[in-house]
Amino acid sequence: MSSYDLLIVGIGGQGTILASNIIGEACLIEGVPIKGVETHGMAQRGGSVESHVRIGGTFGPLISPGGADLMIALDLMEAVRYRHYLKPEGRIIANDHTVVPTSVFMQKLPMPARDDLVAALEGHPTTIVDAAGLAAEAGNLIVQNVVMLGAAAPHLPLKVESLEEAVRRLVPQKFLDLNLKAFALGREAGRS
């Protein structure tokens, strides 16, 4: 059985792990086998984080370079850094945002322009999402990860209802309405 392989990438503090946990929970709700792993050992706020999620299938949790069907990037720079994990036809859902890397401050390295980062993603079907704007519309910038999850929902082999139920199970009750609104706004953005 082949798997649907998803890579979620971002910066420490952006909610990469919660996004992968929501997808994992949705798989459990549907009774779909899932394997996943995060690499965040050296991550801290500002450090790179990647989550490998393999929906279905029988092999281990790590996605081989060139094997991912979809990448959700919470940061444009991270999308460029990890694009080699995608299949040639692999899709990118990327946040239209870039955290300035520490090396720009410490080593005075040049910061790539937004248009150069977007151009580096050419060759893959790509949806750029204003997650910050949609999260602000939902009520709080902290839910950009759930906006991005919503934008990816039309491309995932999971039911929307399962993803919404997973959000209900994993997000604290006091933030539930905020996250469900963020998910819905993201879904609309992902359709365009």
XYZ file of C-alpha atoms in Angstrom:
192
model
C 0.000 0.000 0.000
C 1.472 3.354 -0.977
C 1.280 6.326 1.315
C 0.370 9.972 0.885
C 3.439 11.788 2.129
C 3.242 15.228 3.660
C 6.042 17.437 4.909
C 5.247 20.325 7.255
C 8.082 22.813 7.695
C 8.493 25.989 9.656
C 10.339 27.782 12.401
C 10.257 26.922 16.086
C 7.195 28.558 17.649
C 5.052 28.576 14.483
C 2.998 25.499 15.401
C 4.474 22.913 13.045
C 4.097 20.130 15.596
C 0.467 20.988 16.422
C -0.379 20.984 12.699
C 1.117 17.511 12.264
C -0.637 16.282 15.409
C -3.992 17.497 14.050
C -3.437 15.552 10.826
C -2.398 12.496 12.836
C -5.530 12.729 14.981
C -7.698 13.049 11.850
C -6.102 9.836 10.542
C -6.935 8.069 13.802
C -10.530 9.304 13.558
C -10.794 7.771 10.070
C -8.909 4.611 11.023
C -6.182 5.363 8.484
C -2.659 4.147 9.311
C -0.231 6.998 9.924
C 3.438 7.319 10.652
C 5.143 10.546 11.533
C 8.245 12.056 13.008
C 9.475 15.533 13.831
C 12.996 16.833 13.711
C 13.176 19.625 16.206
C 16.030 18.571 18.430
C 18.025 21.694 17.726
C 14.983 23.842 17.166
C 14.133 26.706 19.396
C 12.255 29.855 18.639
C 13.676 30.730 15.238
C 15.147 27.288 14.495
C 14.051 25.086 11.616
C 11.405 22.411 12.337
C 10.195 19.705 9.973
C 7.465 17.132 10.463
C 7.192 14.088 8.243
C 3.669 12.645 8.020
C 2.955 9.494 6.031
C -0.748 8.747 5.617
C -1.422 5.106 4.850
C 1.356 2.863 3.649
C 3.520 0.405 5.486
C 7.001 1.888 5.541
C 8.792 3.988 8.172
C 8.026 7.588 9.126
C 10.744 9.422 7.196
C 9.989 10.708 3.709
C 12.797 10.293 1.217
C 13.911 13.357 -0.779
C 11.789 13.460 -3.922
C 8.978 11.505 -2.266
C 6.564 14.050 -0.735
C 3.149 14.626 -2.302
C 2.541 17.877 -0.426
C 4.493 20.387 1.606
C 2.915 22.842 4.004
C 5.457 25.601 4.628
C 4.791 28.020 7.458
C 7.652 30.182 6.156
C 8.715 30.919 2.554
C 12.407 30.415 3.323
C 11.645 26.971 4.771
C 9.654 26.109 1.635
C 12.743 26.798 -0.443
C 15.001 24.913 1.997
C 12.894 21.720 1.875
C 11.505 21.750 -1.703
C 13.852 18.912 -2.683
C 11.623 16.580 -0.645
C 8.773 17.001 -3.154
C 7.925 14.694 -6.006
C 8.191 16.487 -9.368
C 4.415 17.000 -9.279
C 4.363 17.641 -5.521
C 2.277 20.598 -4.342
C 3.374 23.447 -2.072
C 1.090 25.384 0.272
C 3.288 28.217 1.576
C 2.733 31.037 4.005
C 3.546 34.407 2.455
C 5.898 35.228 5.311
C 9.579 34.937 6.070
C 11.285 35.086 9.430
C 14.632 36.831 9.029
C 17.275 34.192 9.824
C 19.789 34.768 12.595
C 22.598 34.549 10.029
C 21.350 37.771 8.439
C 21.846 39.575 11.755
C 24.967 37.790 12.979
C 26.920 37.217 9.772
C 25.521 40.115 7.736
C 24.417 37.689 5.004
C 21.969 39.065 2.424
C 18.272 38.398 2.968
C 16.630 36.857 -0.111
C 13.803 38.950 -1.541
C 10.272 37.542 -1.352
C 9.992 37.374 -5.154
C 13.256 35.398 -5.360
C 11.930 32.893 -2.811
C 8.650 32.496 -4.712
C 10.566 32.091 -7.989
C 12.643 29.313 -6.396
C 9.415 27.317 -5.920
C 8.583 27.364 -9.649
C 8.025 23.974 -11.183
C 5.652 22.848 -8.444
C 1.990 23.752 -8.176
C 2.136 26.365 -5.437
C -0.453 28.220 -3.405
C 0.827 31.228 -1.470
C -1.390 32.075 1.495
C -1.542 35.286 3.517
C -1.804 33.313 6.734
C -1.103 36.348 8.914
C -3.935 38.322 7.319
C -6.373 35.428 7.645
C -5.279 34.681 11.216
C -5.826 38.355 12.094
C -9.275 38.113 10.502
C -9.954 35.026 12.648
C -8.900 36.965 15.728
C -5.261 36.179 16.584
C -1.983 35.831 14.670
C -1.097 32.736 16.692
C -3.402 30.551 14.555
C -1.464 30.924 11.290
C -0.580 27.230 11.463
C -4.271 26.265 11.499
C -4.943 28.670 8.615
C -2.261 26.830 6.648
C -3.735 23.462 7.609
C -7.099 24.651 6.318
C -5.496 25.812 3.055
C -3.984 22.335 2.619
C -7.217 20.513 3.501
C -8.545 20.307 -0.104
C -5.371 18.436 -1.069
C -5.249 15.968 1.834
C -6.761 12.453 1.559
C -8.831 13.160 4.689
C -12.363 14.380 5.269
C -12.769 17.990 6.336
C -15.031 16.817 9.159
C -12.218 14.620 10.509
C -9.758 17.511 10.448
C -12.251 19.759 12.242
C -12.882 17.073 14.871
C -9.130 16.695 15.333
C -8.893 20.453 15.959
C -11.653 20.095 18.584
C -9.755 17.285 20.305
C -6.320 18.938 20.360
C -6.910 22.652 20.843
C -7.803 23.998 24.301
C -11.524 24.746 24.579
C -11.009 28.471 25.143
C -9.254 28.738 21.747
C -11.510 26.367 19.832
C -13.741 28.892 18.041
C -10.676 30.910 17.043
C -8.989 27.833 15.541
C -12.106 26.591 13.744
C -12.570 30.034 12.180
C -8.892 30.040 11.140
C -9.314 26.582 9.603
C -12.397 27.709 7.637
C -10.668 30.859 6.339
C -7.668 28.764 5.316
C -9.905 26.321 3.431
C -11.338 29.180 1.396
C -7.832 30.412 0.591
C -6.731 26.916 -0.405
C -9.521 26.632 -2.966
C -8.408 29.707 -4.880
